[in-house]
Short mmCIF file of C-alpha atoms in Angstrom, two decimals:
data_model
loop_
_atom_site.label_atom_id
_atom_site.label_comp_id
_atom_site.label_asym_id
_atom_site.label_seq_id
_atom_site.Cartn_x
_atom_site.Cartn_y
_atom_site.Cartn_z
CA UNK A 1 97.95 28.01 121.95
CA UNK A 2 95.94 25.29 120.60
CA UNK A 3 94.71 25.78 117.00
CA UNK A 4 92.61 24.20 114.43
CA UNK A 5 93.57 24.57 110.81
CA UNK A 6 90.97 24.37 107.97
CA UNK A 7 92.26 24.71 104.30
CA UNK A 8 92.10 22.28 101.18
CA UNK A 9 94.50 23.08 98.31
CA UNK A 10 98.49 23.03 97.84
CA UNK A 11 98.21 26.96 98.18
CA UNK A 12 97.20 26.61 101.83
CA UNK A 13 99.78 24.14 102.78
CA UNK A 14 102.82 26.70 103.31
CA UNK A 15 100.59 28.59 105.92
CA UNK A 16 99.84 25.15 107.65
CA UNK A 17 103.59 24.49 107.54
CA UNK A 18 104.40 27.75 109.17
CA UNK A 19 101.88 27.11 112.04
CA UNK A 20 103.25 23.72 112.69
CA UNK A 21 106.67 25.33 112.98
CA UNK A 22 105.44 28.08 115.28
CA UNK A 23 105.27 28.17 119.11
CA UNK A 24 101.70 27.17 118.86
CA UNK A 25 100.09 23.80 118.77
CA UNK A 26 98.03 22.59 115.61
CA UNK A 27 95.89 20.10 117.19
CA UNK A 28 93.60 19.26 114.17
CA UNK A 29 93.33 19.82 110.37
CA UNK A 30 89.87 20.02 108.63
CA UNK A 31 89.79 19.64 104.92
CA UNK A 32 87.56 18.92 102.07
CA UNK A 33 86.57 15.16 101.58
CA UNK A 34 88.71 12.96 99.26
CA UNK A 35 87.76 13.93 95.65
CA UNK A 36 88.47 12.25 92.19
CA UNK A 37 91.53 13.94 90.89
CA UNK A 38 94.00 13.81 87.95
CA UNK A 39 93.75 12.07 84.41
CA UNK A 40 92.95 8.83 86.11
CA UNK A 41 90.05 10.24 88.29
CA UNK A 42 91.37 8.48 91.15
CA UNK A 43 89.97 9.24 94.76
CA UNK A 44 92.57 11.62 96.48
CA UNK A 45 92.81 13.19 99.76
CA UNK A 46 93.62 17.21 99.38
CA UNK A 47 96.88 18.41 99.65
CA UNK A 48 96.24 19.67 103.01
CA UNK A 49 95.25 16.31 104.35
CA UNK A 50 98.32 14.68 102.68
CA UNK A 51 100.48 17.19 104.59
CA UNK A 52 98.95 16.96 107.95
CA UNK A 53 99.06 13.16 107.80
CA UNK A 54 102.70 13.28 107.06
CA UNK A 55 103.12 15.51 109.94
CA UNK A 56 101.01 13.06 112.13
CA UNK A 57 98.22 15.72 112.82
CA UNK A 58 94.73 14.41 113.41
CA UNK A 59 92.88 14.97 110.17
CA UNK A 60 88.99 15.55 109.55
CA UNK A 61 87.14 15.52 106.22
CA UNK A 62 83.42 16.30 107.00
CA UNK A 63 81.02 17.26 104.24
CA UNK A 64 79.95 19.92 106.44
CA UNK A 65 81.12 21.55 109.90
CA UNK A 66 77.84 22.17 111.89
CA UNK A 67 77.33 22.11 115.40
CA UNK A 68 76.75 18.54 115.94
CA UNK A 69 80.05 17.59 114.15
CA UNK A 70 81.89 20.29 116.01
CA UNK A 71 80.59 18.78 119.10
CA UNK A 72 81.46 14.98 118.32
CA UNK A 73 84.62 15.60 116.52
CA UNK A 74 86.39 18.79 117.11
CA UNK A 75 85.49 20.30 120.47
CA UNK A 76 87.57 17.54 122.37
CA UNK A 77 90.86 18.68 120.87
CA UNK A 78 90.46 21.97 123.14
CA UNK A 79 91.48 24.28 120.35
CA UNK A 80 91.15 28.11 121.34
CA UNK A 81 91.35 29.27 117.67
CA UNK A 82 90.79 28.40 114.08
CA UNK A 83 92.79 29.50 110.92
CA UNK A 84 90.72 29.14 107.62
CA UNK A 85 92.67 29.35 104.42
CA UNK A 86 91.04 28.23 101.05
CA UNK A 87 88.95 25.93 102.87
CA UNK A 88 86.28 25.59 100.44
CA UNK A 89 83.14 25.26 102.70
CA UNK A 90 81.03 28.50 104.08
CA UNK A 91 80.97 27.44 107.76
CA UNK A 92 77.89 27.15 109.48
CA UNK A 93 76.85 29.96 111.83
CA UNK A 94 76.02 27.69 114.59
CA UNK A 95 79.92 27.13 115.21
CA UNK A 96 81.17 30.82 114.86
CA UNK A 97 80.92 31.32 118.62
CA UNK A 98 82.27 27.96 119.62
CA UNK A 99 85.84 28.79 120.04
CA UNK A 100 87.24 31.15 122.59
CA UNK A 101 88.95 33.46 119.88
CA UNK A 102 86.97 32.57 116.91
CA UNK A 103 87.78 31.29 113.29
CA UNK A 104 90.27 33.38 111.45
CA UNK A 105 90.55 34.02 107.91
CA UNK A 106 93.54 35.25 105.58
CA UNK A 107 92.22 37.39 102.96
CA UNK A 108 94.24 38.82 100.17
CA UNK A 109 92.91 42.27 99.94
CA UNK A 110 92.53 45.12 102.44
CA UNK A 111 89.13 44.54 103.42
CA UNK A 112 86.40 46.05 103.06
CA UNK A 113 87.75 46.35 99.57
CA UNK A 114 87.20 43.02 97.39
CA UNK A 115 85.02 41.03 99.53
CA UNK A 116 84.63 37.60 97.89
CA UNK A 117 86.36 34.73 96.00
CA UNK A 118 88.93 36.49 93.57
CA UNK A 119 90.34 39.38 95.38
CA UNK A 120 93.86 38.97 93.57
CA UNK A 121 92.43 38.64 90.25
CA UNK A 122 90.33 41.43 90.56
CA UNK A 123 92.72 43.66 91.62
CA UNK A 124 95.03 42.86 88.80
CA UNK A 125 92.42 43.20 86.26
CA UNK A 126 91.55 46.42 87.32
CA UNK A 127 95.28 47.67 87.42
CA UNK A 128 95.41 48.13 91.25
CA UNK A 129 99.05 48.51 92.71
CA UNK A 130 98.17 48.95 96.32
CA UNK A 131 97.01 45.93 97.91
CA UNK A 132 97.47 43.75 101.01
CA UNK A 133 96.35 41.07 103.34
CA UNK A 134 93.65 41.08 105.96
CA UNK A 135 93.56 38.87 108.87
CA UNK A 136 90.02 39.02 110.19
CA UNK A 137 87.37 37.06 112.42
CA UNK A 138 84.82 35.35 110.62
CA UNK A 139 81.19 36.30 111.04
CA UNK A 140 77.85 35.38 109.29
CA UNK A 141 78.50 37.93 106.50
CA UNK A 142 80.71 37.50 103.27
CA UNK A 143 84.21 38.53 104.43
CA UNK A 144 82.56 41.09 106.80
CA UNK A 145 84.13 40.27 110.26
CA UNK A 146 86.17 42.61 112.45
CA UNK A 147 89.95 43.04 111.54
CA UNK A 148 92.85 41.98 113.76
CA UNK A 149 95.54 42.91 111.35
CA UNK A 150 96.17 44.30 107.70
CA UNK A 151 99.50 44.48 106.06
CA UNK A 152 100.41 46.26 102.61
CA UNK A 153 101.59 44.57 99.51
CA UNK A 154 102.50 46.44 96.23
CA UNK A 155 101.55 44.67 92.92
CA UNK A 156 104.31 45.16 90.48
CA UNK A 157 102.98 45.73 86.87
CA UNK A 158 104.69 42.64 85.59
CA UNK A 159 103.30 40.34 88.18
CA UNK A 160 100.45 37.68 87.32
CA UNK A 161 97.99 36.31 89.73
CA UNK A 162 100.06 33.31 90.47
CA UNK A 163 103.15 35.38 91.49
CA UNK A 164 100.90 37.78 93.75
CA UNK A 165 99.36 34.77 95.40
CA UNK A 166 102.63 33.09 96.00
CA UNK A 167 104.00 36.33 97.36
CA UNK A 168 100.89 37.07 99.94
CA UNK A 169 100.83 33.50 101.05
CA UNK A 170 104.44 34.19 102.13
CA UNK A 171 103.32 37.17 103.66
CA UNK A 172 100.24 35.65 105.45
CA UNK A 173 102.45 32.70 106.71
CA UNK A 174 104.66 35.03 108.69
CA UNK A 175 102.00 37.57 109.77
CA UNK A 176 99.41 34.92 111.20
CA UNK A 177 101.94 33.87 113.68
CA UNK A 178 102.29 37.57 114.88
CA UNK A 179 98.58 37.79 115.45
CA UNK A 180 98.41 34.56 117.30
CA UNK A 181 101.26 35.67 119.60
CA UNK A 182 99.17 38.93 120.12
CA UNK A 183 96.08 37.01 120.65
CA UNK A 184 98.09 34.72 123.23
CA UNK A 185 99.45 37.63 125.14
CA UNK A 186 96.28 39.69 125.28
CA UNK A 187 97.72 42.55 123.18
CA UNK A 188 95.53 42.11 120.10
CA UNK A 189 93.32 44.91 118.98
CA UNK A 190 90.06 44.08 116.94
CA UNK A 191 88.30 46.59 114.88
CA UNK A 192 85.42 46.79 112.69
CA UNK A 193 85.66 47.11 109.00
CA UNK A 194 85.44 50.81 107.78
CA UNK A 195 85.54 52.52 104.22
CA UNK A 196 84.60 51.91 100.91
CA UNK A 197 83.23 48.17 100.30
CA UNK A 198 83.71 46.47 96.90
CA UNK A 199 83.06 42.74 95.64
CA UNK A 200 85.45 40.26 94.14
CA UNK A 201 83.18 37.89 92.68
CA UNK A 202 84.29 34.58 91.20
CA UNK A 203 85.58 34.89 87.82
CA UNK A 204 84.21 33.20 84.92
CA UNK A 205 85.21 32.06 81.61
CA UNK A 206 83.14 34.81 79.77
CA UNK A 207 84.99 37.42 81.94
CA UNK A 208 88.24 36.36 80.47
CA UNK A 209 87.22 36.94 76.70
CA UNK A 210 89.43 39.85 75.27
CA UNK A 211 87.97 42.60 73.58
CA UNK A 212 90.78 44.01 71.37
CA UNK A 213 88.99 47.24 70.93
CA UNK A 214 90.10 48.12 74.75
CA UNK A 215 93.21 49.93 75.63
CA UNK A 216 96.34 47.82 75.65
CA UNK A 217 96.93 48.47 79.13
CA UNK A 218 93.59 47.24 79.96
CA UNK A 219 94.11 43.91 77.73
CA UNK A 220 97.46 43.48 79.52
CA UNK A 221 95.72 43.37 82.74
CA UNK A 222 93.27 41.10 81.80
CA UNK A 223 95.86 38.74 80.67
CA UNK A 224 98.12 39.11 83.84
CA UNK A 225 95.05 38.15 85.88
CA UNK A 226 94.55 34.87 84.28
CA UNK A 227 95.12 31.52 85.99
CA UNK A 228 96.33 28.14 85.07
CA UNK A 229 92.51 27.16 84.81
CA UNK A 230 91.17 30.41 83.46
CA UNK A 231 93.28 32.25 81.00
CA UNK A 232 92.37 35.22 79.01
CA UNK A 233 91.33 33.92 75.73
CA UNK A 234 90.39 35.16 72.07
CA UNK A 235 89.34 33.39 68.72
CA UNK A 236 91.63 32.89 66.06
CA UNK A 237 90.18 31.23 62.73
CA UNK A 238 87.45 29.81 64.53
CA UNK A 239 89.34 28.49 67.51
CA UNK A 240 89.79 29.39 70.82
CA UNK A 241 93.16 30.51 71.82
CA UNK A 242 94.41 31.40 75.37
CA UNK A 243 96.71 34.34 75.91
CA UNK A 244 99.19 33.21 78.89
CA UNK A 245 101.57 36.41 78.88
CA UNK A 246 102.26 39.47 77.14
CA UNK A 247 104.22 43.06 77.12
CA UNK A 248 103.04 46.44 76.39
CA UNK A 249 104.74 48.46 73.64
CA UNK A 250 104.20 51.82 71.78
CA UNK A 251 102.42 51.83 68.57
CA UNK A 252 104.50 50.66 65.75
CA UNK A 253 102.04 49.96 63.02
CA UNK A 254 98.59 51.39 62.35
CA UNK A 255 96.19 48.38 62.13
CA UNK A 256 92.74 47.52 63.31
CA UNK A 257 92.18 46.30 66.71
CA UNK A 258 93.04 42.60 66.60
CA UNK A 259 95.34 42.36 63.62
CA UNK A 260 98.53 40.24 64.22
CA UNK A 261 101.88 41.56 62.72
CA UNK A 262 105.43 39.80 63.07
CA UNK A 263 108.34 41.94 63.89
CA UNK A 264 111.99 40.32 64.56
CA UNK A 265 109.96 37.25 65.43
CA UNK A 266 107.77 38.85 67.82
CA UNK A 267 104.01 38.70 67.63
CA UNK A 268 102.62 42.22 67.98
CA UNK A 269 98.67 42.86 68.19
CA UNK A 270 96.98 45.92 67.73
CA UNK A 271 94.65 47.30 70.18
CA UNK A 272 92.03 49.96 70.57
CA UNK A 273 94.92 51.98 71.83
CA UNK A 274 98.67 50.85 71.89
CA UNK A 275 99.82 46.97 71.02
CA UNK A 276 100.81 44.10 72.78
CA UNK A 277 103.62 41.55 72.26
CA UNK A 278 102.22 38.33 72.89
CA UNK A 279 104.81 35.86 74.65
CA UNK A 280 103.04 32.42 75.44
CA UNK A 281 99.78 30.92 74.14
CA UNK A 282 97.84 27.87 74.28
CA UNK A 283 96.13 27.11 71.08
CA UNK A 284 92.63 25.02 71.33
CA UNK A 285 93.68 21.19 71.76
CA UNK A 286 97.60 21.80 72.51
CA UNK A 287 99.97 22.59 75.02
CA UNK A 288 101.52 26.17 76.05
CA UNK A 289 104.02 27.19 73.57
CA UNK A 290 105.76 30.58 72.46
CA UNK A 291 103.87 32.68 70.29
CA UNK A 292 106.00 32.95 67.20
CA UNK A 293 106.12 29.11 66.98
CA UNK A 294 102.52 28.97 67.04
CA UNK A 295 102.25 31.73 64.31
CA UNK A 296 104.83 29.65 62.38
CA UNK A 297 102.54 26.70 62.56
CA UNK A 298 99.66 28.46 60.73
CA UNK A 299 99.30 27.42 57.42
CA UNK A 300 97.05 30.41 56.07
CA UNK A 301 98.91 33.53 57.37
CA UNK A 302 96.89 35.82 54.85
CA UNK A 303 94.47 37.11 57.38
CA UNK A 304 96.19 37.20 60.82
CA UNK A 305 93.31 38.42 63.03
CA UNK A 306 92.17 37.88 66.77
CA UNK A 307 88.11 38.15 66.83
#
């Protein structure tokens, strides 16, 4: 079956790669236009565009896909369905009925739970274990379209956002082929979304500030939910410090929330309830390092407190 693929970042490439390797035919790839990137701010194609060009697949990079663009550039490809993965644009409603089997999205939650931009981060932040992916048909709402398939995924309480995203990408790259096969042989079943809905709004920097008066488990989940560009953070001696990873332990010392103690070269932080060992940090203006090395470099160790 002929299909279009819409995606932009590196995280979408494995799914495109799986589609290319399948029995289906990727007849075109649509991605965001080239943007400034890197230290030199050079104009660069997206990761998806670069991969598609290497595989000799026609590429398109519109500022917006509307009916005119579809008619002029994409309709001639004769695709029956489109797969949308982290494309970065809201599809114009005028094109939603332009393909025989519609525009399909792989969403990293079991819809209707966690509709929105950050389903994995929100699930980890909330301490969820039972999660999954949903393959659904895009309609005019935000992640509200009918479901073609859902698959379970258990979030280990030691996994961070990137690990879960990688796992769900692997799962999605396999299961989207099964869905396409079922569409092709007319055995697919489409069902409306049912159950309690919830939102997974984009996570802002302010959402990631640590409140040390909260329970250790809640703070640990916040730290786990962090991404490369948006880590959990706190203030130390007037400077911002990002907390990349941690582990939860039982109370060993009785200190006020945010106080730091060093035990056997481990950096322990008291919380409202329980304690954490901080593993990796990013001090303001510096690169990521282990927490013990960071503390060793502090000149004034009289008052070690996160605020």
